[in-house]
Short mmCIF file of C-alpha atoms and ligand atoms in Angstrom, two decimals:
data_model
loop_
_atom_site.label_atom_id
_atom_site.label_comp_id
_atom_site.label_asym_id
_atom_site.label_seq_id
_atom_site.Cartn_x
_atom_site.Cartn_y
_atom_site.Cartn_z
CA MET A 1 33.49 -20.94 30.52
CA GLU A 2 33.68 -24.28 32.26
CA HIS A 3 31.03 -26.90 32.63
CA ARG A 4 31.11 -29.98 34.82
CA LEU A 5 28.61 -32.80 34.86
CA GLU A 6 28.66 -35.41 37.63
CA ALA A 7 26.50 -38.28 36.47
CA GLU A 8 25.40 -41.54 37.98
CA LEU A 9 24.49 -44.36 35.66
CA THR A 10 22.77 -47.52 36.81
CA LEU A 11 23.60 -50.65 34.84
CA SER A 12 21.19 -53.53 34.46
CA GLY A 13 23.73 -55.95 35.90
CA SER A 14 27.34 -56.26 37.08
CA LEU A 15 30.01 -56.60 34.45
CA PRO A 16 31.44 -60.04 33.83
CA SER A 17 35.20 -60.48 34.18
CA THR A 18 35.59 -60.60 30.39
CA VAL A 19 34.87 -56.87 30.25
CA HIS A 20 37.68 -54.49 31.18
CA PRO A 21 36.22 -51.21 32.37
CA ASP A 22 39.64 -49.55 32.61
CA GLU A 23 39.88 -49.80 28.86
CA LEU A 24 36.20 -49.55 28.00
CA ILE A 25 34.99 -46.51 29.97
CA PRO A 26 37.75 -44.04 28.93
CA ARG A 27 37.52 -45.20 25.32
CA ILE A 28 33.76 -44.73 25.05
CA ALA A 29 33.99 -41.42 26.90
CA SER A 30 36.62 -40.08 24.52
CA GLU A 31 34.51 -41.14 21.53
CA ALA A 32 31.52 -39.35 23.01
CA VAL A 33 33.63 -36.26 23.71
CA ALA A 34 34.95 -36.27 20.15
CA ARG A 35 31.46 -36.58 18.71
CA THR A 36 29.71 -33.96 20.82
CA ILE A 37 32.39 -31.45 21.76
CA GLY A 38 35.09 -32.06 19.18
CA ALA A 39 37.04 -28.96 18.36
CA ARG A 40 34.50 -26.61 19.92
CA GLY A 41 36.27 -26.72 23.28
CA GLN A 42 38.17 -29.03 25.53
CA GLY A 43 36.18 -31.94 26.77
CA ARG A 44 37.29 -34.80 28.98
CA LEU A 45 36.32 -37.56 31.30
CA ALA A 46 37.69 -36.08 34.52
CA GLU A 47 36.88 -38.92 36.90
CA TRP A 48 35.04 -42.20 36.98
CA ASN A 49 34.40 -45.11 39.23
CA LEU A 50 32.38 -48.28 39.08
CA GLU A 51 30.90 -50.06 42.08
CA GLY A 52 28.69 -52.99 41.22
CA VAL A 53 25.95 -51.62 38.98
CA ARG A 54 26.67 -47.96 39.78
CA LEU A 55 28.92 -46.08 37.43
CA ARG A 56 29.87 -42.54 38.40
CA ILE A 57 31.45 -40.36 35.75
CA VAL A 58 32.46 -36.73 35.67
CA LEU A 59 32.52 -34.96 32.31
CA GLU A 60 34.08 -31.55 31.86
CA SER A 61 33.96 -29.19 28.92
CA THR A 62 35.11 -25.72 28.04
CA GLY A 63 32.93 -25.77 24.91
CA PRO A 64 29.34 -27.03 24.62
CA ARG A 65 27.70 -28.13 27.85
CA PRO A 66 28.40 -31.86 28.23
CA HIS A 67 24.90 -33.32 28.61
CA GLN A 68 24.95 -34.43 24.97
CA THR A 69 28.26 -36.08 25.73
CA LEU A 70 26.64 -38.01 28.56
CA LEU A 71 23.76 -39.09 26.29
CA ALA A 72 26.20 -40.27 23.63
CA PHE A 73 28.27 -42.05 26.29
CA ALA A 74 25.25 -43.86 27.74
CA ARG A 75 24.04 -44.90 24.29
CA ARG A 76 27.39 -46.25 23.16
CA LEU A 77 28.02 -47.98 26.46
CA SER A 78 24.65 -49.72 26.25
CA GLU A 79 25.31 -50.82 22.70
CA GLU A 80 28.71 -52.21 23.45
CA LEU A 81 27.83 -53.88 26.75
CA GLY A 82 24.67 -55.29 25.21
CA ARG A 83 26.74 -56.96 22.56
CA THR A 84 29.57 -58.22 24.73
CA ALA A 85 27.97 -58.83 28.12
CA ARG A 86 24.17 -58.57 27.82
CA VAL A 87 24.22 -55.62 30.18
CA GLY A 88 22.58 -52.27 29.49
CA VAL A 89 22.35 -48.80 31.01
CA ARG A 90 19.09 -48.81 32.94
CA SER A 91 18.97 -45.13 33.88
CA PHE A 92 21.07 -42.11 34.70
CA VAL A 93 20.82 -38.80 36.52
CA ALA A 94 23.06 -35.81 36.98
CA ALA A 95 23.82 -35.64 40.67
CA ARG A 96 25.32 -32.23 40.03
CA TYR A 97 25.63 -30.27 36.83
CA ARG A 98 27.54 -27.02 36.99
CA THR A 99 27.83 -24.45 34.24
CA GLU A 100 29.24 -20.96 33.82
CA PHE A 101 27.79 -18.28 31.57
CA SER A 102 27.64 -14.55 31.29
CA LEU A 103 24.82 -12.09 31.88
CA ASP A 104 24.23 -8.80 30.05
CA ALA A 105 24.38 -6.97 33.36
CA PRO A 106 24.69 -7.90 37.02
CA PRO A 107 21.26 -8.82 38.45
CA THR A 108 19.69 -6.29 40.78
CA ALA A 109 17.64 -8.81 42.75
CA ALA A 110 17.57 -12.50 43.55
CA ILE A 111 16.80 -14.86 40.67
CA THR A 112 14.71 -17.93 41.38
CA LEU A 113 14.34 -21.18 39.43
CA PRO A 114 11.76 -23.92 39.94
CA LEU A 115 14.38 -26.73 39.94
CA PRO A 116 16.77 -27.82 42.71
CA HIS A 117 19.76 -25.60 42.09
CA HIS A 118 22.46 -23.31 43.38
CA LEU A 119 23.20 -20.01 41.62
CA THR A 120 26.02 -17.59 42.30
CA VAL A 121 26.83 -14.44 40.39
CA GLU A 122 30.00 -12.38 40.41
CA GLY A 123 29.62 -9.29 38.32
CA THR A 124 28.24 -10.64 35.08
CA LEU A 125 29.61 -14.16 35.47
CA ALA A 126 26.98 -16.62 36.66
CA THR A 127 27.59 -20.13 37.93
CA LEU A 128 24.57 -22.38 38.02
CA SER A 129 24.50 -25.87 39.49
CA LEU A 130 21.49 -28.06 39.00
CA THR A 131 21.24 -30.94 41.44
CA ALA A 132 19.50 -34.26 40.90
CA LEU A 133 18.69 -33.43 37.30
CA SER A 134 16.61 -36.30 35.92
CA GLU A 135 17.26 -38.28 32.77
CA GLU A 136 14.30 -36.49 31.17
CA GLY A 137 15.84 -33.13 32.09
CA LEU A 138 19.15 -34.20 30.55
CA ARG A 139 17.61 -35.56 27.37
CA ASP A 140 15.32 -32.58 27.01
CA ASN A 141 17.98 -29.93 27.39
CA TRP A 142 16.73 -28.32 30.60
CA MET A 143 20.15 -26.93 31.46
CA ASP A 144 20.37 -24.73 28.37
CA ARG A 145 16.81 -23.53 28.96
CA ALA A 146 17.54 -22.83 32.62
CA VAL A 147 20.55 -20.77 31.53
CA SER A 148 18.45 -18.77 29.04
CA LEU A 149 15.86 -18.21 31.72
CA VAL A 150 18.43 -16.85 34.19
CA GLN A 151 19.82 -14.57 31.46
CA GLU A 152 16.34 -13.38 30.58
CA LYS A 153 15.40 -12.72 34.20
CA ALA A 154 18.58 -10.68 34.68
CA ARG A 155 17.85 -8.73 31.48
CA ARG A 156 14.29 -8.11 32.61
CA GLN A 157 15.54 -6.65 35.89
CA THR A 158 17.63 -4.17 33.93
CA TYR A 159 14.73 -3.15 31.69
CA GLU A 160 12.10 -3.09 34.43
CA GLY A 161 10.63 0.33 34.81
CA LYS A 162 12.25 1.60 31.64
CA GLU A 163 9.90 2.99 29.04
CA GLN A 164 8.60 0.57 26.44
CA PHE A 165 10.08 1.06 23.01
CA TRP A 166 7.89 3.58 21.15
CA SER A 167 8.90 5.56 18.10
CA LEU A 168 6.55 7.78 16.11
CA LEU A 169 6.11 6.73 12.49
CA SER A 170 3.32 8.94 11.14
CA ALA A 171 0.70 11.38 12.39
CA SER A 172 -2.51 12.62 10.83
CA PRO A 173 -3.33 16.31 10.94
CA ALA A 174 -4.92 17.50 14.19
CA ARG A 175 -8.71 17.61 13.98
CA GLU A 176 -11.01 19.68 16.12
CA PRO A 177 -12.98 17.19 18.30
CA LEU A 178 -16.74 17.32 17.91
CA PHE A 179 -17.12 15.77 21.34
CA ARG A 180 -15.16 15.76 24.58
CA GLY A 181 -17.05 13.25 26.70
CA ASP A 182 -16.37 9.63 27.53
CA PRO A 183 -18.23 7.69 24.83
CA THR A 184 -18.99 4.73 27.08
CA GLU A 185 -20.64 6.99 29.67
CA GLU A 186 -22.68 8.55 26.92
CA MET A 187 -23.70 5.17 25.48
CA LEU A 188 -24.69 4.01 28.96
CA LYS A 189 -26.91 7.06 29.37
CA ARG A 190 -28.68 6.25 26.12
CA HIS A 191 -28.95 2.54 26.99
CA TRP A 192 -26.93 1.63 23.91
CA VAL A 193 -24.77 -0.66 26.04
CA ARG A 194 -24.97 -2.34 29.40
CA SER A 195 -22.09 -3.63 31.47
CA GLY A 196 -22.31 -7.41 31.10
CA PRO A 197 -23.40 -10.09 33.56
CA THR A 198 -19.81 -11.29 33.97
CA LYS A 199 -16.56 -9.40 34.41
CA GLY A 200 -15.36 -6.92 31.79
CA LYS A 201 -17.95 -7.78 29.18
CA TRP A 202 -20.55 -5.62 27.52
CA PHE A 203 -23.94 -6.20 26.05
CA LEU A 204 -24.36 -4.09 22.93
CA GLY A 205 -27.97 -3.16 22.21
CA PRO A 206 -29.18 -2.74 18.62
CA THR A 207 -27.66 0.70 18.01
CA ALA A 208 -24.21 -0.09 19.40
CA ALA A 209 -24.25 -3.46 17.64
CA HIS A 210 -25.15 -1.76 14.39
CA LEU A 211 -22.23 0.63 14.78
CA LEU A 212 -19.81 -2.18 15.64
CA ARG A 213 -20.93 -4.10 12.55
CA THR A 214 -20.61 -0.92 10.51
CA MET A 215 -16.97 -0.73 11.55
CA GLU A 216 -16.61 -4.35 10.53
CA ARG A 217 -18.07 -3.60 7.09
CA VAL A 218 -15.76 -0.65 6.64
CA ALA A 219 -12.78 -2.89 7.39
CA LEU A 220 -14.01 -5.61 5.07
CA GLU A 221 -14.90 -3.40 2.15
CA GLU A 222 -12.22 -0.75 2.37
CA VAL A 223 -9.27 -2.87 3.45
CA LEU A 224 -9.65 -6.63 3.23
CA ARG A 225 -11.63 -7.22 0.07
CA PRO A 226 -9.64 -4.76 -2.07
CA LEU A 227 -6.43 -6.48 -0.95
CA GLY A 228 -7.76 -9.96 -1.70
CA PHE A 229 -8.08 -11.35 1.82
CA GLN A 230 -10.25 -14.46 2.20
CA GLU A 231 -12.30 -15.36 5.23
CA VAL A 232 -11.77 -18.42 7.41
CA VAL A 233 -13.78 -19.50 10.44
CA GLN A 234 -11.67 -20.83 13.21
CA PRO A 235 -12.44 -22.54 16.51
CA HIS A 236 -12.79 -20.40 19.56
CA HIS A 237 -10.58 -22.43 21.90
CA ASP A 238 -6.80 -22.34 21.65
CA SER A 239 -4.99 -25.54 22.57
CA PHE A 240 -2.17 -25.44 25.10
CA GLU A 241 0.05 -26.98 22.44
CA THR A 242 -0.59 -24.04 20.13
CA LEU A 243 0.15 -21.51 22.85
CA LEU A 244 3.31 -23.38 23.85
CA LYS A 245 4.53 -22.93 20.30
CA THR A 246 3.75 -19.22 20.06
CA GLY A 247 5.16 -18.50 23.52
CA HIS A 248 1.86 -17.14 24.83
CA LEU A 249 1.67 -19.84 27.50
CA GLU A 250 4.86 -18.74 29.22
CA GLY A 251 4.23 -15.07 28.56
CA LEU A 252 0.63 -14.55 29.62
CA PRO A 253 -0.65 -17.27 31.95
CA GLY A 254 -2.34 -14.60 34.07
CA GLU A 255 -4.26 -13.07 31.18
CA PHE A 256 -6.21 -16.02 29.85
CA TYR A 257 -9.69 -17.27 30.43
CA TYR A 258 -9.22 -21.00 30.84
CA VAL A 259 -11.65 -23.62 29.61
CA ALA A 260 -12.67 -26.52 31.85
CA GLU A 261 -14.78 -29.52 30.89
CA PRO A 262 -17.30 -31.59 32.83
CA LYS A 263 -15.66 -34.80 33.97
CA THR A 264 -18.75 -36.64 32.78
CA ARG A 265 -22.12 -36.05 31.09
CA ASP A 266 -23.73 -38.77 33.15
CA PRO A 267 -26.72 -37.19 34.94
CA ALA A 268 -26.35 -39.72 37.74
CA ALA A 269 -22.87 -38.41 38.52
CA TRP A 270 -24.25 -34.87 38.60
CA GLU A 271 -27.15 -35.78 40.88
CA ARG A 272 -25.66 -34.34 44.05
CA PHE A 273 -24.90 -31.09 42.20
CA THR A 274 -28.41 -30.87 40.76
CA ASP A 275 -30.03 -31.64 44.09
CA LEU A 276 -27.97 -28.99 45.84
CA VAL A 277 -29.03 -26.42 43.23
CA LYS A 278 -32.68 -27.37 43.70
CA ILE A 279 -32.52 -27.04 47.47
CA THR A 280 -30.18 -24.08 47.94
CA ARG A 281 -30.78 -22.08 44.72
CA GLN A 282 -27.10 -21.29 44.77
CA VAL A 283 -24.06 -22.53 42.91
CA PRO A 284 -22.60 -25.44 44.91
CA GLU A 285 -19.06 -24.37 44.19
CA GLU A 286 -17.24 -27.20 45.91
CA GLU A 287 -19.35 -29.81 44.18
CA LEU A 288 -18.85 -28.05 40.88
CA ALA A 289 -15.08 -28.02 41.35
CA ARG A 290 -15.27 -31.76 41.96
CA MET A 291 -17.23 -32.33 38.76
CA VAL A 292 -15.13 -30.37 36.27
CA THR A 293 -11.61 -30.93 35.04
CA GLY A 294 -8.73 -28.55 35.43
CA PRO A 295 -8.16 -26.23 32.46
CA THR A 296 -7.92 -28.10 29.17
CA ALA A 297 -7.65 -25.14 26.78
CA VAL A 298 -7.74 -21.37 26.59
CA SER A 299 -10.54 -19.18 25.31
CA CYS A 300 -9.23 -17.33 22.23
CA TYR A 301 -6.75 -14.62 23.20
CA ALA A 302 -5.73 -13.61 19.69
CA GLN A 303 -6.71 -15.41 16.51
CA CYS A 304 -3.36 -15.79 14.77
CA PRO A 305 -2.05 -18.67 16.94
CA THR A 306 -4.87 -20.95 15.83
CA THR A 307 -4.53 -19.73 12.24
CA TYR A 308 -0.92 -20.92 12.35
CA TRP A 309 -2.10 -24.20 13.84
CA TRP A 310 -4.34 -24.63 10.76
CA LEU A 311 -1.29 -24.43 8.52
CA SER A 312 1.04 -26.41 10.77
CA GLY A 313 3.12 -29.11 9.12
CA ARG A 314 1.96 -28.04 5.67
CA THR A 315 3.74 -26.78 2.58
CA LEU A 316 2.05 -23.92 0.77
CA ALA A 317 2.03 -24.09 -3.04
CA SER A 318 3.56 -21.07 -4.76
CA GLU A 319 0.23 -20.30 -6.43
CA SER A 320 -1.36 -19.78 -2.98
CA LEU A 321 1.26 -17.24 -1.93
CA PRO A 322 1.16 -14.71 -0.54
CA LEU A 323 -1.65 -16.25 1.48
CA LYS A 324 -4.05 -13.61 2.80
CA ILE A 325 -6.77 -14.73 5.17
CA PHE A 326 -8.74 -13.33 8.06
CA ASP A 327 -10.88 -14.59 10.91
CA ARG A 328 -13.71 -12.69 12.55
CA ALA A 329 -15.47 -15.64 14.16
CA ALA A 330 -13.42 -16.13 17.31
CA VAL A 331 -14.04 -13.52 19.98
CA SER A 332 -10.98 -12.44 21.95
CA ASN A 333 -10.88 -12.86 25.70
CA ARG A 334 -8.36 -11.26 28.02
CA TYR A 335 -8.30 -11.17 31.77
CA GLU A 336 -7.79 -7.45 32.31
CA SER A 337 -8.01 -7.28 36.09
CA GLY A 338 -7.57 -3.65 37.15
CA GLY A 339 -7.13 -2.29 33.65
CA ARG A 340 -10.74 -2.29 32.52
CA HIS A 341 -12.30 0.88 31.29
CA GLY A 342 -15.50 1.29 29.35
CA LEU A 343 -15.77 -0.29 25.95
CA GLU A 344 -12.16 0.43 25.07
CA ARG A 345 -10.65 -1.88 27.66
CA VAL A 346 -12.66 -5.02 28.09
CA ASP A 347 -12.26 -8.71 28.82
CA GLU A 348 -14.08 -9.74 25.68
CA PHE A 349 -13.83 -8.02 22.35
CA HIS A 350 -14.49 -8.48 18.67
CA ARG A 351 -11.59 -8.35 16.34
CA ILE A 352 -10.91 -9.18 12.75
CA GLU A 353 -7.49 -10.72 12.56
CA PRO A 354 -5.95 -10.87 9.09
CA VAL A 355 -2.92 -13.14 8.81
CA PHE A 356 -0.57 -13.22 5.83
CA LEU A 357 2.23 -15.52 4.74
CA GLY A 358 4.68 -15.17 1.89
CA ALA A 359 8.17 -14.22 0.83
CA ARG A 360 9.82 -11.38 2.71
CA GLU A 361 9.49 -8.88 -0.18
CA ASP A 362 5.83 -9.81 -0.72
CA LEU A 363 5.01 -9.19 2.91
CA LEU A 364 6.89 -5.91 3.04
CA ALA A 365 4.94 -4.80 -0.03
CA LEU A 366 1.69 -5.99 1.52
CA ARG A 367 2.46 -4.01 4.66
CA GLU A 368 2.68 -0.85 2.53
CA GLN A 369 -0.64 -1.67 0.89
CA LEU A 370 -2.28 -2.30 4.24
CA LEU A 371 -0.88 0.96 5.61
CA GLU A 372 -2.28 2.79 2.61
CA ARG A 373 -5.75 1.23 2.93
CA TYR A 374 -5.81 1.92 6.67
CA ARG A 375 -4.73 5.50 6.04
CA HIS A 376 -7.62 5.89 3.62
CA VAL A 377 -10.10 4.54 6.21
CA PHE A 378 -8.90 6.63 9.12
CA ASP A 379 -8.37 9.83 7.12
CA GLU A 380 -11.19 9.68 4.63
CA VAL A 381 -13.94 7.45 6.02
CA LEU A 382 -13.71 7.92 9.79
CA GLU A 383 -11.78 11.23 9.62
CA LEU A 384 -9.90 10.44 12.81
CA GLU A 385 -6.98 12.11 14.47
CA TRP A 386 -4.56 9.22 14.69
CA ARG A 387 -0.91 8.27 14.52
CA THR A 388 1.29 5.22 14.10
CA ALA A 389 4.38 4.17 16.04
CA TRP A 390 6.89 1.36 16.06
CA VAL A 391 6.51 -0.48 19.36
CA THR A 392 7.84 -3.57 21.09
CA PRO A 393 6.76 -6.42 18.78
CA PHE A 394 3.58 -8.02 20.12
CA TYR A 395 5.15 -11.47 19.90
CA MET A 396 7.91 -10.40 22.27
CA GLN A 397 5.49 -8.78 24.65
CA GLN A 398 3.12 -11.71 24.54
CA SER A 399 5.80 -14.34 25.03
CA GLY A 400 7.17 -12.40 27.97
CA ARG A 401 10.45 -11.50 26.23
CA VAL A 402 12.18 -8.26 26.81
CA GLY A 403 11.63 -5.93 23.87
CA VAL A 404 14.88 -4.42 22.73
CA GLU A 405 15.23 -2.71 19.44
CA ASP A 406 17.41 -4.73 17.10
CA ALA A 407 18.61 -4.06 13.59
CA GLU A 408 15.59 -5.83 12.11
CA ALA A 409 13.04 -4.11 14.36
CA ARG A 410 11.74 -1.88 11.60
CA VAL A 411 11.61 -4.59 8.99
CA LYS A 412 9.94 -7.09 11.21
CA GLY A 413 8.17 -5.67 14.23
CA THR A 414 4.89 -4.13 15.28
CA ILE A 415 3.29 -0.86 14.29
CA ASP A 416 0.60 0.38 16.67
CA PHE A 417 -2.20 2.64 15.52
CA GLU A 418 -3.29 5.11 18.15
CA ALA A 419 -6.22 7.52 18.33
CA TYR A 420 -6.53 10.67 20.35
CA LEU A 421 -9.30 10.45 22.96
CA PRO A 422 -10.25 14.05 23.79
CA TYR A 423 -11.97 13.08 27.06
CA ARG A 424 -8.63 11.96 28.45
CA GLY A 425 -7.01 15.37 28.23
CA THR A 426 -4.62 17.19 25.96
CA ARG A 427 -3.07 15.64 22.88
CA GLU A 428 0.37 16.00 24.33
CA GLU A 429 -0.23 14.66 27.81
CA SER A 430 -3.02 12.15 27.60
CA GLU A 431 -2.65 8.51 26.73
CA TRP A 432 -3.88 7.77 23.21
CA LEU A 433 -5.84 4.61 22.50
CA GLU A 434 -4.13 1.78 20.64
CA PHE A 435 -6.91 0.72 18.33
CA GLN A 436 -5.14 -1.73 16.09
CA ASN A 437 -1.72 -3.04 15.12
CA LEU A 438 0.20 -4.43 12.19
CA SER A 439 3.10 -6.82 12.57
CA ILE A 440 5.57 -8.69 10.46
CA VAL A 441 6.98 -11.54 12.51
CA GLY A 442 9.50 -13.00 10.06
CA GLU A 443 9.93 -16.74 10.38
CA LYS A 444 9.14 -16.99 14.08
CA TYR A 445 5.74 -18.65 13.73
CA THR A 446 6.25 -20.40 10.40
CA LYS A 447 9.24 -22.14 12.00
CA ALA A 448 7.45 -22.87 15.27
CA PHE A 449 4.56 -24.49 13.38
CA SER A 450 6.68 -26.05 10.58
CA ILE A 451 4.88 -24.20 7.80
CA LYS A 452 6.82 -24.15 4.54
CA ALA A 453 6.61 -22.54 1.13
CA GLN A 454 7.07 -24.58 -2.03
CA LYS A 455 10.10 -22.36 -2.70
CA GLY A 456 12.23 -20.16 -0.48
CA GLU A 457 11.72 -18.82 2.99
CA LEU A 458 8.28 -18.15 4.40
CA TRP A 459 7.52 -15.09 6.50
CA SER A 460 4.29 -14.24 8.20
CA GLY A 461 2.50 -11.35 9.81
CA CYS A 462 -0.83 -10.30 11.22
CA THR A 463 -2.86 -7.19 11.90
CA GLY A 464 -5.50 -7.05 14.61
CA ILE A 465 -8.49 -4.83 13.84
CA GLY A 466 -10.17 -4.17 17.18
CA LEU A 467 -13.77 -3.29 16.44
CA GLU A 468 -14.69 -1.96 19.91
CA ARG A 469 -11.57 0.17 19.71
CA TRP A 470 -12.38 1.52 16.25
CA LEU A 471 -15.82 2.37 17.60
CA THR A 472 -14.65 4.08 20.79
CA ALA A 473 -11.95 6.00 18.95
CA PHE A 474 -14.57 7.23 16.49
CA LEU A 475 -17.26 8.09 19.04
CA ALA A 476 -14.73 9.75 21.37
CA GLN A 477 -13.81 12.20 18.60
CA LYS A 478 -17.12 12.52 16.74
CA GLY A 479 -19.71 12.02 19.48
CA LEU A 480 -22.95 10.09 19.37
CA ASP A 481 -24.97 12.47 17.23
CA PRO A 482 -25.05 11.06 13.69
CA SER A 483 -25.55 14.48 12.13
CA GLY A 484 -21.94 15.36 13.00
CA TRP A 485 -20.46 12.15 11.58
CA PRO A 486 -18.30 12.28 8.46
CA ALA A 487 -20.17 11.58 5.23
CA GLY A 488 -18.01 8.54 4.47
CA PHE A 489 -19.03 6.88 7.70
CA GLN A 490 -22.66 7.93 7.41
CA ARG A 491 -22.82 6.19 4.07
CA TYR A 492 -21.74 2.93 5.68
CA ALA A 493 -23.91 3.33 8.78
CA GLY A 494 -27.11 4.11 6.89
CA GLU A 495 -30.14 4.51 9.05
CA LEU A 496 -29.60 3.67 12.72
CA PRO A 497 -31.91 1.24 14.52
CA THR A 498 -34.54 2.86 16.69
CA ASP A 499 -33.27 2.97 20.25
CA VAL A 500 -35.00 0.58 22.61
CA ARG A 501 -36.96 2.68 25.12
CA PHE A 502 -36.95 1.68 28.75
CA LEU A 503 -39.54 2.97 31.19
N1 LIG B 1 -1.80 -11.10 17.30
C1 LIG B 1 -1.86 -9.69 17.47
C2 LIG B 1 -1.97 -9.28 18.87
O1 LIG B 1 -2.31 -10.08 19.70
C3 LIG B 1 -3.04 -9.13 16.75
O2 LIG B 1 -2.75 -8.95 15.45
O3 LIG B 1 -1.73 -8.15 19.17
ZN1 ZN B 2 -1.68 -11.97 15.48
#
């Protein structure tokens, strides 16, 4: 593979006659080549010319891409000219930067990039030229990222339309449903819930709220407390910085609810807005848009990103490992668009998210313990018909990566828990409801957030317990009549609140 970088450097002044560029430029270039390319390929200064303060150089490499070479060259040149001639390198750009690389498969459609560029592909060999690449882009490694992006887009085209990775892990015995209706419809009829005042959200009246909290208690007392998980309370807004680190920002920009702030609290600045409201009794949307900032954060999408933020830059003492914590304070928000359905697919939902960190073996053992406690809950307390499956890891899905099964996929990876919803049709043909998951993510997030263990490597994982989903799965199979509910659940639910009567 060949790479060619045509750079233009601007010096802070012309060179005095005491400096001999014919000796200087090739010497500094070959030092820079030796330092950054060395034996990993053939690197060379292919051309150069100096006119006044403009120095044009062309670097070629058959090994690493030569932008590091250019950075080393510019640094050394500045040092040496500073010393001998009080001249520095003021700035540089890549007029043209060409690189070759291979793709897994030939693309099936055009590939776009948001930078000035030219891309050609022959078979699986791609040639990408970036033009007018800024100094920031060179320093910050945009070329390598652009290459990865092209490779990923090509890979995505190949996988598009193919089935997601799904492989059955366990299945409970079949259970005769006590109910075949849609639980949300039934709850609506009884006024247990009402579709919320804003998109995809539900208001749970006392009975539904009681049942949701009952599910929460089951999770706490049957799973989390016995396994020694401790509660944390985390903020509800996720920073962009956090979501940049997890990959959510690039993977899911269309699925967030964004947070905006008032530009000011000063009532005087809001006077026009207030006056318009008083006169028109409507939302003065244009005025509002003028008075609030663009998005500054994201309303919680999943809790684990901010849990990792809490630990970022810290070293965990051995005595605190494995660390087992959970949050149930932040409420998850997802922009579902067309996908909403009843209580099981909503824009706002309540989830307990346990997160765990520790050595690989400790986490693999903890996963077994969690699976066993979950099995107990779903078999013996809720008496559900349910199954588990290995699926595309959530962190690949959520960072927009293509999920391919690799050798580690069943060590790390995500297990989905699914429940049969009789109202959707037969067991074999209908889509089951994913009502929770369990993932081991290896070092992905501990690395991204620089979280370390006192000794050895530090893995992490999380398991999202979706309370609305537990509830719909249960009601879809057992119905709304408490007399049919399993004894284990009845014990937790106790007496139900009296339904509010509406006339
Ligand atoms: N972070 C996980 C998810 O978003 C929940 O455990 O699916
Ligand atoms: Zn998580």
